[in-house]
């Protein structure tokens, strides 16, 4: 899923490892989300949103598939 | 070990990241059976088994210590990958076994094949494996 995590993280001046520690996941998980290889759970999405003082929609950009699903 | 001692051990553990430990632990857990298998082929099965136990126990102790620390080793992505791996293994053994055993039983009915005791044992083991999955699935479903 497309997301603005790298942009928000850079704006805050924190590393992937620091963000990972803040939301209790591994650095690889943050890296996978940023590379759009892993979609986080709803709980982690809210954790990230809370950390950046944003909404889930501010961070994650949902795009319906071509068939509308 | 007193409480300060336990705390300082955890502080030592927390010097490195979950990523570093994750790779190290995977290495230890994979090394244990590898050493055993290689030793078996080299004709030192007993020594290999002893080495397996020692290496595995070391990995387990490290794993348990890390779980007590604040190092994040296992998270939701790990759980999802584990679930995918379990699904893949079940599909390969469950689905593959179904095709193989149904084919063998069909051939036996047609008189082209006769199951040996070893194949029968494999069939029973496969049935137990699939039935175990079914029992777990039913239990989880009843709670979902």
PDB file of C-alpha atoms in Angstrom:
ATOM      1  CA  UNK A   1       0.000   0.000   0.000  1.00  0.00           C
ATOM      2  CA  UNK A   2       1.334   3.431  -0.930  1.00  0.00           C
ATOM      3  CA  UNK A   3       2.302   5.507   2.066  1.00  0.00           C
ATOM      4  CA  UNK A   4       4.021   8.698   3.171  1.00  0.00           C
ATOM      5  CA  UNK A   5       6.037   7.048   5.915  1.00  0.00           C
ATOM      6  CA  UNK A   6       9.504   7.893   4.509  1.00  0.00           C
ATOM      7  CA  UNK A   7       8.477  11.527   4.043  1.00  0.00           C
ATOM      8  CA  UNK A   8       7.014  11.843   7.552  1.00  0.00           C
ATOM      9  CA  UNK A   9       9.993  10.060   9.068  1.00  0.00           C
ATOM     10  CA  UNK A  10      12.449  12.332   7.308  1.00  0.00           C
ATOM     11  CA  UNK A  11      10.460  15.359   8.385  1.00  0.00           C
ATOM     12  CA  UNK A  12      10.767  14.193  11.997  1.00  0.00           C
ATOM     13  CA  UNK A  13      14.456  13.433  11.458  1.00  0.00           C
ATOM     14  CA  UNK A  14      14.271   9.899  12.802  1.00  0.00           C
ATOM     15  CA  UNK A  15      15.709   6.659  11.493  1.00  0.00           C
ATOM     16  CA  UNK A  16      13.787   3.506  10.657  1.00  0.00           C
ATOM     17  CA  UNK A  17      15.244   1.890  13.773  1.00  0.00           C
ATOM     18  CA  UNK A  18      14.070   4.747  15.988  1.00  0.00           C
ATOM     19  CA  UNK A  19      10.570   4.651  14.544  1.00  0.00           C
ATOM     20  CA  UNK A  20      10.507   0.869  14.903  1.00  0.00           C
ATOM     21  CA  UNK A  21      11.476   1.134  18.552  1.00  0.00           C
ATOM     22  CA  UNK A  22       8.794   3.769  19.145  1.00  0.00           C
ATOM     23  CA  UNK A  23       6.004   1.562  17.803  1.00  0.00           C
ATOM     24  CA  UNK A  24       7.409  -1.781  19.047  1.00  0.00           C
ATOM     25  CA  UNK A  25       8.194  -3.483  15.772  1.00  0.00           C
ATOM     26  CA  UNK A  26      11.427  -4.473  14.054  1.00  0.00           C
ATOM     27  CA  UNK A  27      13.296  -2.152  11.691  1.00  0.00           C
ATOM     28  CA  UNK A  28      12.630  -4.599   8.855  1.00  0.00           C
ATOM     29  CA  UNK A  29       8.896  -4.126   9.349  1.00  0.00           C
ATOM     30  CA  UNK A  30       9.194  -0.347   8.944  1.00  0.00           C
ATOM     31  CA  UNK A  31      11.449  -0.885   5.933  1.00  0.00           C
ATOM     32  CA  UNK A  32       8.939  -3.308   4.362  1.00  0.00           C
ATOM     33  CA  UNK A  33       6.070  -0.861   4.881  1.00  0.00           C
ATOM     34  CA  UNK A  34       8.072   1.963   3.307  1.00  0.00           C
ATOM     35  CA  UNK A  35       8.910  -0.239   0.333  1.00  0.00           C
ATOM     36  CA  UNK A  36       5.215  -1.163   0.022  1.00  0.00           C
ATOM     37  CA  UNK A  37       5.982  -4.833   0.506  1.00  0.00           C
ATOM     38  CA  UNK A  38       4.029  -5.172   3.725  1.00  0.00           C
ATOM     39  CA  UNK A  39       0.650  -3.729   4.720  1.00  0.00           C
ATOM     40  CA  UNK A  40       0.553  -3.105   8.463  1.00  0.00           C
ATOM     41  CA  UNK A  41      -2.267  -4.255  10.702  1.00  0.00           C
ATOM     42  CA  UNK A  42      -4.918  -1.720  11.628  1.00  0.00           C
ATOM     43  CA  UNK A  43      -3.386  -1.543  15.095  1.00  0.00           C
ATOM     44  CA  UNK A  44       0.093  -0.710  13.775  1.00  0.00           C
ATOM     45  CA  UNK A  45      -1.361   1.798  11.306  1.00  0.00           C
ATOM     46  CA  UNK A  46      -3.005   3.613  14.218  1.00  0.00           C
ATOM     47  CA  UNK A  47       0.196   3.391  16.262  1.00  0.00           C
ATOM     48  CA  UNK A  48       2.092   5.075  13.427  1.00  0.00           C
ATOM     49  CA  UNK A  49      -0.627   7.683  12.980  1.00  0.00           C
ATOM     50  CA  UNK A  50      -0.548   8.476  16.703  1.00  0.00           C
ATOM     51  CA  UNK A  51       3.240   8.742  16.635  1.00  0.00           C
ATOM     52  CA  UNK A  52       3.174  11.269  13.791  1.00  0.00           C
ATOM     53  CA  UNK A  53       0.105  13.030  15.205  1.00  0.00           C
ATOM     54  CA  UNK A  54      -1.722  12.347  11.959  1.00  0.00           C
ATOM     55  CA  UNK A  55      -4.622  10.236  10.770  1.00  0.00           C
ATOM     56  CA  UNK A  56      -4.250   6.832   9.160  1.00  0.00           C
ATOM     57  CA  UNK A  57      -5.445   8.361   5.874  1.00  0.00           C
ATOM     58  CA  UNK A  58      -2.675  10.990   6.106  1.00  0.00           C
ATOM     59  CA  UNK A  59      -0.096   8.201   6.040  1.00  0.00           C
ATOM     60  CA  UNK A  60      -1.619   5.405   3.994  1.00  0.00           C
ATOM     61  CA  UNK A  61      -3.098   5.948   0.569  1.00  0.00           C
ATOM     62  CA  UNK A  62      -5.700   3.351  -0.252  1.00  0.00           C
ATOM     63  CA  UNK A  63      -6.158   2.663  -3.953  1.00  0.00           C
ATOM     64  CA  UNK A  64      -8.918   0.326  -5.044  1.00  0.00           C
ATOM     65  CA  UNK A  65      -7.867  -2.359  -7.495  1.00  0.00           C
ATOM     66  CA  UNK A  66      -8.834  -2.029 -11.133  1.00  0.00           C
ATOM     67  CA  UNK A  67     -11.832  -4.302 -10.609  1.00  0.00           C
ATOM     68  CA  UNK A  68     -13.019  -2.061  -7.795  1.00  0.00           C
ATOM     69  CA  UNK A  69     -12.385  -4.549  -4.993  1.00  0.00           C
TER      70      UNK A  69
ATOM     71  CA  UNK B   1      21.087 -14.237  40.130  1.00  0.00           C
ATOM     72  CA  UNK B   2      19.762 -11.209  42.046  1.00  0.00           C
ATOM     73  CA  UNK B   3      17.480  -8.574  40.532  1.00  0.00           C
ATOM     74  CA  UNK B   4      20.390  -6.194  39.692  1.00  0.00           C
ATOM     75  CA  UNK B   5      22.246  -9.047  38.048  1.00  0.00           C
ATOM     76  CA  UNK B   6      19.207  -9.961  35.965  1.00  0.00           C
ATOM     77  CA  UNK B   7      18.725  -6.305  34.990  1.00  0.00           C
ATOM     78  CA  UNK B   8      22.351  -5.906  33.902  1.00  0.00           C
ATOM     79  CA  UNK B   9      22.080  -9.083  31.804  1.00  0.00           C
ATOM     80  CA  UNK B  10      19.076  -7.585  30.045  1.00  0.00           C
ATOM     81  CA  UNK B  11      20.975  -4.284  29.587  1.00  0.00           C
ATOM     82  CA  UNK B  12      23.753  -6.235  27.861  1.00  0.00           C
ATOM     83  CA  UNK B  13      21.178  -7.897  25.617  1.00  0.00           C
ATOM     84  CA  UNK B  14      19.685  -4.554  24.649  1.00  0.00           C
ATOM     85  CA  UNK B  15      22.957  -3.296  23.169  1.00  0.00           C
ATOM     86  CA  UNK B  16      22.047  -4.784  19.836  1.00  0.00           C
ATOM     87  CA  UNK B  17      18.892  -4.639  17.741  1.00  0.00           C
ATOM     88  CA  UNK B  18      16.226  -7.276  17.226  1.00  0.00           C
ATOM     89  CA  UNK B  19      17.423  -7.450  13.628  1.00  0.00           C
ATOM     90  CA  UNK B  20      20.917  -8.514  14.675  1.00  0.00           C
ATOM     91  CA  UNK B  21      19.579 -11.012  17.192  1.00  0.00           C
ATOM     92  CA  UNK B  22      16.977 -12.299  14.753  1.00  0.00           C
ATOM     93  CA  UNK B  23      19.688 -13.220  12.245  1.00  0.00           C
ATOM     94  CA  UNK B  24      21.908 -14.698  14.945  1.00  0.00           C
ATOM     95  CA  UNK B  25      19.054 -16.778  16.387  1.00  0.00           C
ATOM     96  CA  UNK B  26      18.021 -18.054  12.991  1.00  0.00           C
ATOM     97  CA  UNK B  27      21.644 -19.072  12.414  1.00  0.00           C
ATOM     98  CA  UNK B  28      21.781 -20.920  15.731  1.00  0.00           C
ATOM     99  CA  UNK B  29      18.441 -22.673  15.175  1.00  0.00           C
ATOM    100  CA  UNK B  30      19.442 -23.749  11.662  1.00  0.00           C
ATOM    101  CA  UNK B  31      22.952 -24.741  12.742  1.00  0.00           C
ATOM    102  CA  UNK B  32      21.622 -27.249  15.307  1.00  0.00           C
ATOM    103  CA  UNK B  33      19.955 -29.700  12.861  1.00  0.00           C
ATOM    104  CA  UNK B  34      22.629 -29.036  10.216  1.00  0.00           C
ATOM    105  CA  UNK B  35      25.393 -30.135  12.592  1.00  0.00           C
ATOM    106  CA  UNK B  36      23.342 -33.214  13.536  1.00  0.00           C
ATOM    107  CA  UNK B  37      22.690 -34.211   9.914  1.00  0.00           C
ATOM    108  CA  UNK B  38      26.297 -33.650   8.825  1.00  0.00           C
ATOM    109  CA  UNK B  39      27.550 -35.638  11.840  1.00  0.00           C
ATOM    110  CA  UNK B  40      25.136 -38.465  11.035  1.00  0.00           C
ATOM    111  CA  UNK B  41      26.442 -38.699   7.470  1.00  0.00           C
ATOM    112  CA  UNK B  42      29.998 -38.528   8.805  1.00  0.00           C
ATOM    113  CA  UNK B  43      29.289 -41.536  11.050  1.00  0.00           C
ATOM    114  CA  UNK B  44      29.125 -39.629  14.354  1.00  0.00           C
ATOM    115  CA  UNK B  45      25.383 -39.730  15.014  1.00  0.00           C
ATOM    116  CA  UNK B  46      25.604 -39.748  18.829  1.00  0.00           C
ATOM    117  CA  UNK B  47      28.065 -36.862  18.973  1.00  0.00           C
ATOM    118  CA  UNK B  48      25.984 -35.000  16.404  1.00  0.00           C
ATOM    119  CA  UNK B  49      22.849 -35.444  18.481  1.00  0.00           C
ATOM    120  CA  UNK B  50      24.673 -34.181  21.579  1.00  0.00           C
ATOM    121  CA  UNK B  51      25.871 -31.155  19.602  1.00  0.00           C
ATOM    122  CA  UNK B  52      22.318 -30.577  18.349  1.00  0.00           C
ATOM    123  CA  UNK B  53      21.001 -30.544  21.929  1.00  0.00           C
ATOM    124  CA  UNK B  54      23.700 -28.121  23.109  1.00  0.00           C
ATOM    125  CA  UNK B  55      23.287 -25.704  20.191  1.00  0.00           C
ATOM    126  CA  UNK B  56      19.484 -25.852  20.353  1.00  0.00           C
ATOM    127  CA  UNK B  57      19.485 -25.297  24.136  1.00  0.00           C
ATOM    128  CA  UNK B  58      21.791 -22.301  23.642  1.00  0.00           C
ATOM    129  CA  UNK B  59      19.395 -20.851  21.045  1.00  0.00           C
ATOM    130  CA  UNK B  60      16.398 -21.470  23.277  1.00  0.00           C
ATOM    131  CA  UNK B  61      18.081 -19.777  26.255  1.00  0.00           C
ATOM    132  CA  UNK B  62      19.010 -16.784  24.073  1.00  0.00           C
ATOM    133  CA  UNK B  63      15.475 -16.671  22.679  1.00  0.00           C
ATOM    134  CA  UNK B  64      13.863 -16.718  26.143  1.00  0.00           C
ATOM    135  CA  UNK B  65      16.283 -14.068  27.462  1.00  0.00           C
ATOM    136  CA  UNK B  66      15.513 -11.806  24.503  1.00  0.00           C
ATOM    137  CA  UNK B  67      11.774 -12.217  25.054  1.00  0.00           C
ATOM    138  CA  UNK B  68      12.295 -10.900  28.590  1.00  0.00           C
ATOM    139  CA  UNK B  69      14.136  -7.844  27.292  1.00  0.00           C
ATOM    140  CA  UNK B  70      12.657  -4.890  25.413  1.00  0.00           C
ATOM    141  CA  UNK B  71      14.349  -5.995  22.175  1.00  0.00           C
ATOM    142  CA  UNK B  72      11.642  -6.546  19.561  1.00  0.00           C
ATOM    143  CA  UNK B  73      12.386  -9.845  17.923  1.00  0.00           C
ATOM    144  CA  UNK B  74       8.950 -11.024  16.898  1.00  0.00           C
ATOM    145  CA  UNK B  75       6.313  -8.640  15.616  1.00  0.00           C
ATOM    146  CA  UNK B  76       3.203  -8.780  13.442  1.00  0.00           C
ATOM    147  CA  UNK B  77       5.196  -9.068  10.219  1.00  0.00           C
ATOM    148  CA  UNK B  78       7.054 -12.064  11.654  1.00  0.00           C
ATOM    149  CA  UNK B  79       3.709 -13.610  12.634  1.00  0.00           C
ATOM    150  CA  UNK B  80       2.299 -13.041   9.150  1.00  0.00           C
ATOM    151  CA  UNK B  81       5.375 -14.567   7.495  1.00  0.00           C
ATOM    152  CA  UNK B  82       5.168 -17.536   9.890  1.00  0.00           C
ATOM    153  CA  UNK B  83       1.498 -18.013   9.029  1.00  0.00           C
ATOM    154  CA  UNK B  84       2.310 -17.931   5.313  1.00  0.00           C
ATOM    155  CA  UNK B  85       5.090 -20.482   5.812  1.00  0.00           C
ATOM    156  CA  UNK B  86       2.752 -22.747   7.797  1.00  0.00           C
ATOM    157  CA  UNK B  87       0.081 -22.445   5.103  1.00  0.00           C
ATOM    158  CA  UNK B  88       2.621 -23.282   2.397  1.00  0.00           C
ATOM    159  CA  UNK B  89       3.911 -26.331   4.276  1.00  0.00           C
ATOM    160  CA  UNK B  90       0.374 -27.546   4.965  1.00  0.00           C
ATOM    161  CA  UNK B  91      -0.613 -27.073   1.333  1.00  0.00           C
ATOM    162  CA  UNK B  92       2.449 -28.919   0.053  1.00  0.00           C
ATOM    163  CA  UNK B  93       2.188 -31.870   2.465  1.00  0.00           C
ATOM    164  CA  UNK B  94      -1.617 -31.877   2.753  1.00  0.00           C
ATOM    165  CA  UNK B  95      -2.386 -31.301  -0.926  1.00  0.00           C
ATOM    166  CA  UNK B  96       0.566 -33.289  -2.218  1.00  0.00           C
ATOM    167  CA  UNK B  97      -0.237 -36.193   0.117  1.00  0.00           C
ATOM    168  CA  UNK B  98      -3.864 -36.155  -0.966  1.00  0.00           C
ATOM    169  CA  UNK B  99      -2.923 -36.492  -4.631  1.00  0.00           C
ATOM    170  CA  UNK B 100      -0.316 -39.182  -3.956  1.00  0.00           C
ATOM    171  CA  UNK B 101      -2.346 -41.329  -1.556  1.00  0.00           C
ATOM    172  CA  UNK B 102      -5.659 -41.085  -3.414  1.00  0.00           C
ATOM    173  CA  UNK B 103      -3.792 -42.107  -6.585  1.00  0.00           C
ATOM    174  CA  UNK B 104      -2.114 -45.036  -4.806  1.00  0.00           C
ATOM    175  CA  UNK B 105      -5.406 -46.203  -3.272  1.00  0.00           C
ATOM    176  CA  UNK B 106      -7.128 -45.945  -6.670  1.00  0.00           C
ATOM    177  CA  UNK B 107      -4.315 -47.970  -8.258  1.00  0.00           C
ATOM    178  CA  UNK B 108      -4.646 -50.551  -5.461  1.00  0.00           C
ATOM    179  CA  UNK B 109      -8.402 -50.894  -6.092  1.00  0.00           C
ATOM    180  CA  UNK B 110      -7.680 -51.357  -9.789  1.00  0.00           C
ATOM    181  CA  UNK B 111      -5.156 -54.059  -8.965  1.00  0.00           C
ATOM    182  CA  UNK B 112      -2.072 -52.272 -10.315  1.00  0.00           C
ATOM    183  CA  UNK B 113      -0.451 -51.597  -6.959  1.00  0.00           C
ATOM    184  CA  UNK B 114      -0.207 -52.981  -3.439  1.00  0.00           C
ATOM    185  CA  UNK B 115       0.656 -50.746  -0.506  1.00  0.00           C
ATOM    186  CA  UNK B 116       3.720 -51.820   1.441  1.00  0.00           C
ATOM    187  CA  UNK B 117       3.684 -51.506   5.260  1.00  0.00           C
ATOM    188  CA  UNK B 118       5.993 -48.488   4.948  1.00  0.00           C
ATOM    189  CA  UNK B 119       3.615 -46.686   2.585  1.00  0.00           C
ATOM    190  CA  UNK B 120       0.694 -47.589   4.873  1.00  0.00           C
ATOM    191  CA  UNK B 121       2.578 -46.023   7.791  1.00  0.00           C
ATOM    192  CA  UNK B 122       3.204 -42.900   5.723  1.00  0.00           C
ATOM    193  CA  UNK B 123      -0.506 -42.804   4.821  1.00  0.00           C
ATOM    194  CA  UNK B 124      -1.482 -43.050   8.506  1.00  0.00           C
ATOM    195  CA  UNK B 125       1.018 -40.328   9.435  1.00  0.00           C
ATOM    196  CA  UNK B 126      -0.344 -38.100   6.667  1.00  0.00           C
ATOM    197  CA  UNK B 127      -3.940 -38.765   7.825  1.00  0.00           C
ATOM    198  CA  UNK B 128      -3.000 -37.860  11.415  1.00  0.00           C
ATOM    199  CA  UNK B 129      -1.333 -34.677  10.161  1.00  0.00           C
ATOM    200  CA  UNK B 130      -4.383 -33.592   8.167  1.00  0.00           C
ATOM    201  CA  UNK B 131      -6.798 -34.569  10.957  1.00  0.00           C
ATOM    202  CA  UNK B 132      -4.734 -32.548  13.461  1.00  0.00           C
ATOM    203  CA  UNK B 133      -5.114 -29.552  11.200  1.00  0.00           C
ATOM    204  CA  UNK B 134      -8.856 -30.165  11.040  1.00  0.00           C
ATOM    205  CA  UNK B 135      -9.153 -30.365  14.831  1.00  0.00           C
ATOM    206  CA  UNK B 136      -7.164 -27.128  15.280  1.00  0.00           C
ATOM    207  CA  UNK B 137      -9.179 -25.395  12.558  1.00  0.00           C
ATOM    208  CA  UNK B 138     -12.473 -26.415  14.203  1.00  0.00           C
ATOM    209  CA  UNK B 139     -11.248 -25.247  17.615  1.00  0.00           C
ATOM    210  CA  UNK B 140     -10.128 -21.857  16.272  1.00  0.00           C
ATOM    211  CA  UNK B 141     -13.298 -21.453  14.233  1.00  0.00           C
ATOM    212  CA  UNK B 142     -15.504 -22.079  17.248  1.00  0.00           C
ATOM    213  CA  UNK B 143     -13.759 -19.188  19.032  1.00  0.00           C
ATOM    214  CA  UNK B 144     -13.633 -16.812  16.069  1.00  0.00           C
TER     215      UNK B 144
END
